[in-house]
Amino acid sequence: MVEKKRVVIVGAGVSGLAACKHLLERGCRPTVFEADTVLGGVWARAPACTKLQTPRPLYQYSDFPWPESVTQVFPDHRQVVAYLDAYARHFGVLDCIRFGHRVVGMEYDGVSEEAVAGWKEWAGSGEAFGSGAGEWRLSVANAEGHVETHKADFVLLCIGRFSGVPNIPTFPEGKGPEAFDGHVIHSMDYAKLGTSKAKEMIRGKRVTVVGYLKSALDIAAECAEVNGTAHPCTMVVRTKHWILPDYFAWGVHISKLYLNRLSELLIHKPGEGFLLSLLATLLSPLRWAFSKFAESYYSIPMKKFDMVPDHSLFEALAACLIAITPKDHYKRLEEGSIVLKKSKTFTFCKEGLLVEGESSPLKSDIVIFGTGFQGDEKIKDMFTSEYFRSIAVGSASTTVPLYRECIHPKIPQLAVIGYSESISNLYTSELRAKWLVHFMDGGFRLPNVTAMQKDVLEWEKYMKRYSGRYFRRSSIVILHNWYNDHLCRDMGCNPRRKKGFFAELFEVYGPGDFVDILPRKE
């Protein structure tokens, strides 16, 4: 039984909190190691103007509604952290968290790597804790750097993918940040400064932001607010992205076009049968029409600045590569407090950046990389063994090989929650936590390793088909119902949770649909 086992959760963000809460409900008291001094993961350190990208009703735990005092459609990061903190206190999760404790390495002990590699069943038995012969040993460093060893029968990696290991562009020798007289920083370090220090740093400075997605847009908005047109913020845009003012196109909420069961009938799904495959082929023109309908609306302000992306909105959604524009983004482009420079490549020089098509340097005092993170490196870095490091995240030509986006077929007694993205990472993480805890409590066995690997390949094929070059992003956005159905069936629950045929077909699923989910043991 799960309550007698030693379970460690790494990370106290959205996923780690949900996993801990559901383990506590099953009588297990896990230890949660959180490297930061506060909970909330990526939400704990964010620029002041950062808000939710997901409407509030979709971004909540199924059994813990937002307080009535929060009325905004997209609450800001302080409200999100307060909500997560209230959840942790309400369910007794806070008592399990050891803040300021960073897991610096993990190794599997008790079974040789050769034996693990040869197992036909996951963990040797298809069950969460295997035969009991193997355990994880975690090296955990506290704030003073003192390292202790902790043993665990099961480890949940809830470390997310939008923090920790910054993605920094590479440059030819002598043409990187070392050639620049000014200050270079990544969005991660900018966010860590806190609002007042960050604003003080950029005040009166010529700031250049590299990137054109969430963190880059938020930082540019903050620069424009602080410096106005006196010192415009320049954004170096290497890839144009679909950034949307809201989720309405020509008065139609785009969830009706992309995020219900009807829209999923237009897509070839992993492991589908012949009839569903035929239907997806026949209905594919409708999918194209939906995309063109939404693009015709969203591209209106983009055309003005030559910022219409080369890829379709559908492809961007499939890879979870869209962002909601910060307030007044296009107004700031109009007035000139934000200036766009489109350039596939750039290098540093003494005065700033050299970008394509510009004869003189882009003079800068500060350059901020809003270029994202290397989430897969973060997972890989958890392991000390070369064998686990080599298989943990697949290769450049594969997706990250996780069955149900949680379990690596060849890594025992371990799961990952919160790496794969959805329409609302919080609600998906909560459902995954329910699924995983039910599995850990003996609710079901996993298929054999070969069957899981086959399933992983089906999902990889789907990602490559619809997300193009972004296939490694492990996103389930446009197939979240199909995905959730699998989790429900594994738990012995009815996946059809709406009232009536039309509601099931046209309405969008959210946290409220899974409030009363009651997993059954096999």
Coordinates of C-alpha atoms in Angstrom, one line a residue:
M1 CA 0.0 0.0 0.0
V2 CA 1.2 3.5 -0.8
E3 CA 0.9 4.8 2.8
K4 CA 3.8 2.5 3.9
K5 CA 6.1 3.8 1.1
R6 CA 8.8 6.5 1.1
V7 CA 7.7 8.9 -1.6
V8 CA 9.7 12.0 -2.7
I9 CA 8.3 14.8 -4.8
V10 CA 10.8 17.2 -6.4
G11 CA 9.3 20.7 -6.8
A12 CA 6.5 22.6 -5.1
G13 CA 4.8 24.2 -8.1
V14 CA 1.4 23.5 -9.5
S15 CA 2.1 19.8 -10.2
G16 CA 4.0 19.0 -7.0
L17 CA 1.3 20.5 -4.8
A18 CA -1.4 18.5 -6.5
A19 CA 0.6 15.3 -6.3
C20 CA 1.3 15.8 -2.6
K21 CA -2.4 16.6 -1.8
H22 CA -3.6 13.4 -3.5
L23 CA -0.9 11.2 -1.8
L24 CA -1.9 12.7 1.6
E25 CA -5.5 11.6 0.8
R26 CA -4.3 8.0 0.3
G27 CA -2.5 8.0 3.7
C28 CA 1.0 8.6 2.3
R29 CA 3.1 11.4 3.7
P30 CA 5.6 12.4 1.0
T31 CA 8.6 14.6 1.3
V32 CA 8.6 17.6 -1.0
F33 CA 12.0 19.1 -1.8
E34 CA 11.7 22.7 -3.2
A35 CA 14.9 24.5 -4.2
D36 CA 13.3 27.9 -3.8
T37 CA 12.3 29.5 -0.5
V38 CA 8.7 29.8 -1.6
L39 CA 6.2 27.6 -3.4
G40 CA 4.6 28.2 -6.8
G41 CA 7.4 27.1 -9.1
V42 CA 7.5 29.3 -12.2
W43 CA 4.8 31.6 -10.7
A44 CA 7.0 32.5 -7.7
R45 CA 9.4 34.5 -9.8
A46 CA 7.8 36.4 -12.6
P47 CA 7.8 40.0 -14.0
A48 CA 5.1 42.2 -12.3
C49 CA 2.9 42.3 -15.4
T50 CA 2.8 38.5 -15.9
K51 CA -0.7 37.2 -16.0
L52 CA -2.4 33.8 -16.6
Q53 CA -2.7 32.8 -20.3
T54 CA -5.6 30.6 -19.4
P55 CA -9.0 31.9 -18.4
R56 CA -9.5 31.6 -14.6
P57 CA -12.3 29.0 -14.6
L58 CA -10.0 26.6 -16.5
Y59 CA -7.0 27.3 -14.3
Q60 CA -8.1 25.9 -10.9
Y61 CA -8.0 22.7 -8.9
S62 CA -11.2 20.8 -9.3
D63 CA -12.0 20.8 -5.5
F64 CA -10.6 24.3 -4.7
P65 CA -12.3 27.2 -6.5
W66 CA -10.8 30.7 -6.7
P67 CA -11.8 33.1 -3.9
E68 CA -14.8 35.3 -4.9
S69 CA -12.5 38.4 -4.5
V70 CA -10.6 37.4 -7.6
T71 CA -12.8 38.5 -10.6
Q72 CA -10.3 39.0 -13.4
V73 CA -10.5 36.6 -16.4
F74 CA -6.6 36.4 -16.3
P75 CA -5.4 36.9 -12.7
D76 CA -1.8 38.2 -12.2
H77 CA 1.1 36.2 -10.9
R78 CA 0.6 37.4 -7.3
Q79 CA -3.0 36.2 -7.3
V80 CA -1.9 32.9 -8.7
V81 CA 0.8 32.4 -6.0
A82 CA -1.8 33.4 -3.3
Y83 CA -4.2 30.9 -4.7
L84 CA -1.6 28.1 -4.7
D85 CA -0.5 29.0 -1.2
A86 CA -4.1 28.8 0.0
Y87 CA -4.5 25.4 -1.6
A88 CA -1.3 24.1 0.0
R89 CA -2.4 25.4 3.5
H90 CA -6.0 24.1 3.1
F91 CA -5.0 20.5 2.3
G92 CA -2.0 20.3 4.7
V93 CA 0.6 20.2 1.9
L94 CA 2.7 23.0 3.3
D95 CA 3.8 20.8 6.2
C96 CA 5.4 18.3 3.8
I97 CA 7.5 20.9 1.9
R98 CA 11.2 21.3 2.7
F99 CA 12.1 24.7 1.3
G100 CA 15.6 25.6 0.3
H101 CA 16.4 22.0 -0.5
R102 CA 17.7 21.3 -4.0
V103 CA 18.0 17.7 -5.4
V104 CA 21.4 17.7 -7.1
G105 CA 21.5 14.1 -8.2
M106 CA 19.6 10.8 -8.1
E107 CA 20.7 7.2 -8.6
Y108 CA 18.9 3.9 -8.7
D109 CA 20.3 1.4 -6.2
G110 CA 19.8 -2.3 -5.5
V111 CA 19.3 -3.5 -9.1
S112 CA 22.0 -3.3 -11.8
E113 CA 21.5 -1.1 -14.8
E114 CA 21.9 -4.2 -17.1
A115 CA 19.0 -5.9 -15.2
V116 CA 16.8 -2.7 -15.4
A117 CA 17.5 -2.4 -19.1
G118 CA 16.4 -6.0 -19.7
W119 CA 13.1 -5.8 -17.8
K120 CA 10.1 -6.7 -19.9
E121 CA 7.7 -5.2 -17.3
W122 CA 8.0 -1.7 -16.0
A123 CA 10.1 -1.7 -12.7
G124 CA 10.2 -5.5 -13.2
S125 CA 6.6 -6.0 -12.3
G126 CA 4.4 -3.4 -13.9
E127 CA 3.6 -2.0 -10.4
A128 CA 4.6 1.3 -8.9
F129 CA 7.1 0.0 -6.4
G130 CA 8.5 -2.9 -8.4
S131 CA 9.7 -6.0 -6.5
G132 CA 11.0 -3.9 -3.6
A133 CA 14.7 -4.6 -4.5
G134 CA 15.4 -1.2 -6.0
E135 CA 15.2 2.3 -4.5
W136 CA 16.3 5.8 -5.4
R137 CA 19.0 7.6 -3.5
L138 CA 18.7 11.4 -3.8
S139 CA 21.5 13.8 -3.0
V140 CA 19.9 16.9 -1.5
A141 CA 21.7 20.2 -0.9
N142 CA 20.4 22.7 1.6
A143 CA 20.8 26.5 1.5
E144 CA 24.3 26.2 3.1
G145 CA 25.3 23.7 0.4
H146 CA 25.4 20.7 2.9
V147 CA 24.4 17.5 1.0
E148 CA 22.4 14.7 2.6
T149 CA 21.3 11.4 1.1
H150 CA 17.6 10.6 1.1
K151 CA 16.1 7.2 0.1
A152 CA 12.8 6.8 -1.8
D153 CA 10.7 3.9 -3.1
F154 CA 9.2 6.3 -5.7
V155 CA 10.1 9.7 -7.0
L156 CA 7.9 12.2 -8.7
L157 CA 9.7 14.9 -10.7
C158 CA 7.5 18.0 -10.7
I159 CA 10.1 20.4 -11.9
G160 CA 8.3 21.9 -14.9
R161 CA 10.0 23.0 -18.0
F162 CA 9.9 26.8 -17.8
S163 CA 12.6 27.4 -15.2
G164 CA 16.0 26.2 -14.1
V165 CA 18.1 25.7 -17.3
P166 CA 17.9 28.9 -19.5
N167 CA 18.1 28.5 -23.2
I168 CA 20.9 30.8 -24.4
P169 CA 21.6 31.3 -28.1
T170 CA 25.1 30.3 -29.2
F171 CA 27.5 32.7 -31.0
P172 CA 30.7 32.5 -33.0
E173 CA 33.8 33.1 -30.9
G174 CA 34.3 36.7 -30.0
K175 CA 30.8 37.6 -31.1
G176 CA 28.8 36.6 -28.0
P177 CA 28.0 38.6 -24.8
E178 CA 31.8 38.8 -24.0
A179 CA 32.1 41.4 -26.8
F180 CA 29.5 43.7 -25.3
D181 CA 30.2 46.5 -22.9
G182 CA 26.8 46.4 -21.4
H183 CA 24.8 44.0 -19.2
V184 CA 23.4 40.7 -20.5
I185 CA 20.8 38.8 -18.5
H186 CA 18.2 36.0 -19.0
S187 CA 14.5 36.5 -18.3
M188 CA 14.9 33.9 -15.4
D189 CA 17.4 36.2 -13.6
Y190 CA 15.4 39.3 -14.5
A191 CA 12.4 37.7 -12.8
K192 CA 14.4 36.8 -9.7
L193 CA 15.4 40.4 -9.1
G194 CA 11.8 41.2 -8.1
T195 CA 9.7 44.1 -9.4
S196 CA 11.4 47.1 -7.8
K197 CA 15.0 46.0 -8.5
A198 CA 14.1 45.0 -12.0
K199 CA 12.4 48.4 -12.7
E200 CA 15.4 50.2 -11.2
M201 CA 17.8 48.3 -13.4
I202 CA 16.0 49.2 -16.7
R203 CA 15.0 52.8 -15.8
G204 CA 16.5 55.2 -18.3
K205 CA 18.4 52.5 -20.1
R206 CA 18.4 51.3 -23.7
V207 CA 17.0 47.8 -23.3
T208 CA 17.0 45.1 -26.0
V209 CA 14.8 42.0 -25.5
V210 CA 15.5 38.9 -27.6
G211 CA 12.4 36.8 -28.2
Y212 CA 8.7 37.2 -29.0
L213 CA 6.8 34.9 -26.6
K214 CA 5.5 35.1 -23.1
S215 CA 8.5 36.2 -21.0
A216 CA 9.9 38.5 -23.8
L217 CA 6.6 40.2 -24.3
D218 CA 6.1 40.7 -20.5
I219 CA 9.5 42.2 -20.0
A220 CA 9.2 44.5 -23.1
A221 CA 5.8 45.7 -21.7
E222 CA 7.5 46.4 -18.3
C223 CA 10.3 48.4 -20.1
A224 CA 7.8 50.4 -22.1
E225 CA 5.9 51.2 -18.9
V226 CA 9.0 52.4 -17.1
N227 CA 10.8 54.2 -20.0
G228 CA 8.0 55.1 -22.5
T229 CA 9.2 56.6 -25.8
A230 CA 12.2 58.4 -24.3
H231 CA 14.1 55.1 -24.2
P232 CA 12.2 52.6 -26.4
C233 CA 12.6 48.9 -25.8
T234 CA 13.7 47.0 -28.9
M235 CA 12.6 43.5 -29.4
V236 CA 14.7 41.3 -31.7
V237 CA 12.3 38.8 -33.2
R238 CA 13.8 35.7 -34.7
T239 CA 10.5 33.8 -35.2
K240 CA 7.1 35.4 -35.6
H241 CA 4.5 33.9 -33.3
W242 CA 0.7 34.0 -32.9
I243 CA 0.2 36.4 -30.0
L244 CA -3.5 36.9 -29.4
P245 CA -5.3 39.8 -27.6
D246 CA -7.9 37.2 -26.3
Y247 CA -9.5 34.0 -27.3
F248 CA -12.3 35.5 -29.4
A249 CA -12.1 35.6 -33.2
W250 CA -14.9 37.5 -35.0
G251 CA -17.0 37.1 -31.8
V252 CA -16.5 33.3 -31.7
H253 CA -14.5 31.8 -28.7
I254 CA -11.8 29.7 -30.4
S255 CA -12.2 26.9 -27.9
K256 CA -15.3 26.0 -30.0
L257 CA -13.1 25.6 -33.0
Y258 CA -10.1 23.8 -31.4
L259 CA -10.8 22.5 -27.9
N260 CA -13.9 20.4 -27.8
R261 CA -14.6 16.8 -28.9
L262 CA -16.0 18.0 -32.3
S263 CA -12.6 19.6 -33.1
E264 CA -10.8 16.4 -32.1
L265 CA -12.8 14.4 -34.8
L266 CA -10.9 16.5 -37.4
I267 CA -7.5 15.3 -36.2
H268 CA -5.7 11.9 -36.6
K269 CA -5.4 10.7 -33.0
P270 CA -2.7 8.4 -31.6
G271 CA -3.9 4.8 -31.6
E272 CA -7.2 5.5 -33.2
G273 CA -9.2 2.9 -35.2
F274 CA -10.0 2.9 -38.9
L275 CA -13.3 4.7 -38.7
L276 CA -12.0 7.6 -36.7
S277 CA -9.0 7.8 -39.0
L278 CA -11.3 8.0 -42.1
L279 CA -13.4 10.6 -40.4
A280 CA -10.4 12.8 -39.6
T281 CA -9.3 12.5 -43.3
L282 CA -12.7 13.5 -44.6
L283 CA -13.1 16.4 -42.2
S284 CA -9.6 17.8 -42.6
P285 CA -10.8 20.6 -44.9
L286 CA -13.0 21.8 -42.0
R287 CA -9.9 22.0 -39.8
W288 CA -8.2 24.2 -42.4
A289 CA -11.3 26.4 -42.6
F290 CA -11.4 26.9 -38.8
S291 CA -7.7 27.9 -38.8
K292 CA -8.2 30.4 -41.7
F293 CA -11.3 31.9 -40.0
A294 CA -9.4 32.6 -36.8
E295 CA -6.2 33.7 -38.6
S296 CA -8.1 36.2 -40.7
Y297 CA -9.1 38.0 -37.4
Y298 CA -5.9 37.7 -35.4
S299 CA -3.7 38.7 -38.3
I300 CA -5.3 42.2 -38.7
P301 CA -3.0 44.1 -36.2
M302 CA -0.1 41.8 -37.1
K303 CA -0.2 42.7 -40.8
K304 CA 0.4 46.3 -39.9
F305 CA 3.8 45.5 -38.4
D306 CA 4.6 42.6 -40.8
M307 CA 4.3 40.1 -38.0
V308 CA 2.0 37.4 -39.4
P309 CA 3.7 34.1 -38.6
D310 CA 4.9 31.6 -41.3
H311 CA 3.1 28.7 -39.6
S312 CA -0.6 28.3 -39.1
L313 CA -2.5 29.1 -35.9
F314 CA -3.5 25.4 -35.7
E315 CA 0.2 24.3 -35.7
A316 CA 1.0 26.9 -33.0
L317 CA -1.8 25.6 -30.9
A318 CA -0.8 22.0 -31.5
A319 CA 2.7 22.9 -30.1
C320 CA 1.3 25.2 -27.4
L321 CA 3.2 28.1 -29.0
I322 CA 0.8 31.0 -28.6
A323 CA 0.8 33.9 -26.1
I324 CA -1.8 36.4 -24.9
T325 CA -0.5 39.9 -25.6
P326 CA 0.2 42.1 -22.6
K327 CA -2.2 45.0 -22.2
D328 CA -1.7 47.7 -24.9
H329 CA 1.0 45.8 -26.8
Y330 CA -0.1 47.1 -30.2
K331 CA -0.6 50.6 -28.8
R332 CA 3.0 50.6 -27.6
L333 CA 4.2 49.5 -31.1
E334 CA 2.1 52.4 -32.5
E335 CA 3.6 55.0 -30.2
G336 CA 7.1 53.6 -30.5
S337 CA 7.8 52.7 -26.8
I338 CA 8.4 49.1 -28.2
V339 CA 10.3 48.7 -31.5
L340 CA 10.5 45.4 -33.4
K341 CA 13.6 44.3 -35.3
K342 CA 13.1 41.1 -37.3
S343 CA 16.3 39.1 -37.7
K344 CA 17.0 35.4 -37.8
T345 CA 20.5 35.9 -36.6
F346 CA 22.4 38.5 -34.5
T347 CA 25.8 38.9 -32.9
F348 CA 27.1 41.1 -30.1
C349 CA 29.5 44.0 -30.5
K350 CA 30.9 46.6 -28.1
E351 CA 27.9 48.9 -28.4
G352 CA 25.1 46.4 -28.6
L353 CA 23.8 44.0 -31.2
L354 CA 24.5 43.6 -34.9
V355 CA 21.2 42.4 -36.6
E356 CA 20.4 41.5 -40.2
G357 CA 19.5 44.3 -42.5
E358 CA 20.8 47.0 -40.2
S359 CA 24.0 48.9 -41.2
S360 CA 24.8 50.2 -37.8
P361 CA 24.7 48.5 -34.4
L362 CA 21.6 48.3 -32.3
K363 CA 22.9 50.4 -29.4
S364 CA 22.0 48.9 -26.0
D365 CA 22.8 49.2 -22.3
I366 CA 21.1 46.0 -21.3
V367 CA 20.3 42.9 -23.4
I368 CA 17.7 40.5 -22.0
F369 CA 17.2 37.0 -23.4
G370 CA 13.5 36.0 -23.4
T371 CA 14.5 32.8 -25.2
G372 CA 12.9 30.2 -23.0
F373 CA 14.3 27.2 -21.2
Q374 CA 15.8 23.8 -21.8
G375 CA 13.2 21.7 -19.9
D376 CA 14.6 18.4 -21.1
E377 CA 18.1 19.2 -19.9
K378 CA 16.6 19.9 -16.5
I379 CA 15.2 16.3 -16.4
K380 CA 18.4 14.8 -17.7
D381 CA 20.5 16.7 -15.1
M382 CA 18.6 15.0 -12.3
F383 CA 20.3 11.7 -13.0
T384 CA 23.9 10.8 -12.1
S385 CA 23.9 7.5 -14.1
E386 CA 25.1 7.9 -17.7
Y387 CA 22.5 5.2 -18.7
F388 CA 19.5 7.1 -17.3
R389 CA 20.9 10.4 -18.6
S390 CA 21.2 8.9 -22.1
I391 CA 17.6 7.6 -22.3
A392 CA 15.7 10.1 -20.1
V393 CA 14.6 12.6 -22.7
G394 CA 15.1 10.8 -26.0
S395 CA 17.1 12.4 -28.9
A396 CA 16.7 15.4 -31.1
S397 CA 14.7 13.3 -33.6
T398 CA 12.2 11.9 -31.0
T399 CA 9.8 13.3 -28.5
V400 CA 10.5 13.0 -24.8
P401 CA 9.5 9.3 -24.3
L402 CA 6.8 9.4 -21.6
Y403 CA 3.9 7.0 -21.5
R404 CA 0.7 8.9 -20.7
E405 CA 3.1 11.9 -20.7
C406 CA 4.2 10.8 -17.2
I407 CA 6.1 7.4 -17.1
H408 CA 9.4 6.6 -18.9
P409 CA 9.0 2.9 -20.0
K410 CA 12.7 2.2 -19.0
I411 CA 13.1 4.2 -15.8
P412 CA 11.6 2.4 -12.8
Q413 CA 9.7 3.8 -9.7
L414 CA 9.7 7.4 -11.1
A415 CA 7.2 9.6 -12.8
V416 CA 7.3 13.1 -14.4
I417 CA 4.3 15.5 -14.0
G418 CA 4.1 18.9 -15.5
Y419 CA 6.5 18.6 -18.5
S420 CA 3.9 18.1 -21.2
E421 CA 1.7 21.2 -21.8
S422 CA -2.1 21.4 -22.1
I423 CA -4.8 24.1 -22.4
S424 CA -4.5 24.5 -18.7
N425 CA -1.4 23.0 -17.1
L426 CA -2.9 23.1 -13.7
Y427 CA -6.0 21.1 -14.5
T428 CA -4.0 18.5 -16.5
S429 CA -1.4 18.2 -13.8
E430 CA -4.2 17.6 -11.2
L431 CA -5.7 14.8 -13.4
R432 CA -2.3 13.3 -13.9
A433 CA -1.6 13.4 -10.2
K434 CA -4.9 11.5 -9.5
W435 CA -4.0 8.9 -12.2
L436 CA -0.5 8.5 -10.8
V437 CA -1.5 8.2 -7.2
H438 CA -4.2 5.7 -8.1
F439 CA -1.5 3.7 -9.9
M440 CA 0.8 4.0 -6.9
D441 CA -1.9 2.8 -4.6
G442 CA -2.3 -0.5 -6.6
G443 CA -5.3 0.8 -8.7
F444 CA -3.9 -0.7 -12.0
R445 CA -0.8 -2.1 -13.5
L446 CA 1.1 -0.6 -16.4
P447 CA 1.3 -2.4 -19.8
N448 CA 4.6 -4.1 -20.6
V449 CA 7.6 -2.0 -21.7
T450 CA 7.1 -2.8 -25.4
A451 CA 3.4 -1.8 -25.3
M452 CA 4.3 1.5 -23.6
Q453 CA 7.0 2.2 -26.1
K454 CA 4.6 1.6 -28.9
D455 CA 2.1 4.0 -27.4
V456 CA 4.9 6.6 -27.0
L457 CA 5.7 6.2 -30.7
E458 CA 2.0 6.8 -31.7
W459 CA 2.0 10.1 -29.8
E460 CA 5.4 11.0 -31.4
K461 CA 3.9 10.4 -34.8
Y462 CA 0.9 12.6 -33.9
M463 CA 3.2 15.5 -32.7
K464 CA 5.4 15.3 -35.9
R465 CA 2.3 15.4 -38.1
Y466 CA 0.7 18.4 -36.5
S467 CA 3.5 20.4 -34.7
G468 CA 6.1 20.4 -37.5
R469 CA 9.5 21.4 -36.2
Y470 CA 8.1 22.0 -32.7
F471 CA 7.3 18.2 -32.2
R472 CA 9.5 17.9 -29.1
R473 CA 7.3 20.3 -27.2
S474 CA 5.2 17.4 -25.8
S475 CA 1.9 19.3 -26.0
I476 CA -1.6 17.7 -25.7
V477 CA -3.5 21.0 -26.2
I478 CA -5.6 20.0 -29.3
L479 CA -6.1 16.4 -28.1
H480 CA -6.6 17.0 -24.4
N481 CA -10.0 15.2 -24.3
W482 CA -8.6 12.1 -26.1
Y483 CA -5.7 12.2 -23.6
N484 CA -7.9 12.6 -20.5
D485 CA -10.1 9.8 -21.8
H486 CA -7.2 7.4 -21.6
L487 CA -6.4 8.5 -18.0
C488 CA -10.1 8.0 -17.0
R489 CA -10.3 4.5 -18.5
D490 CA -7.0 3.5 -16.8
M491 CA -8.6 4.6 -13.5
G492 CA -11.9 2.7 -14.2
C493 CA -13.9 5.9 -14.6
N494 CA -16.3 7.0 -17.3
P495 CA -14.5 9.5 -19.5
R496 CA -17.9 11.0 -20.8
R497 CA -18.6 13.5 -18.1
K498 CA -21.0 16.0 -19.7
K499 CA -24.8 15.9 -19.6
G500 CA -26.1 14.9 -23.0
F501 CA -24.8 14.3 -26.6
F502 CA -24.5 17.9 -27.7
A503 CA -22.8 19.1 -24.5
E504 CA -20.3 16.2 -24.9
L505 CA -19.6 17.2 -28.5
F506 CA -19.5 21.0 -28.4
E507 CA -18.6 22.1 -24.8
V508 CA -15.1 22.5 -23.6
Y509 CA -13.9 20.2 -20.7
G510 CA -12.4 21.9 -17.6
P511 CA -11.6 21.2 -14.0
G512 CA -15.2 21.1 -12.9
D513 CA -15.9 18.0 -15.0
F514 CA -13.5 16.0 -12.9
V515 CA -14.6 17.1 -9.4
D516 CA -16.3 13.8 -8.5
I517 CA -14.0 11.4 -10.3
L518 CA -13.9 8.1 -8.3
P519 CA -11.1 5.8 -9.5
R520 CA -11.8 2.1 -9.0
K521 CA -9.2 -0.6 -8.3
E522 CA -8.9 -3.5 -10.9

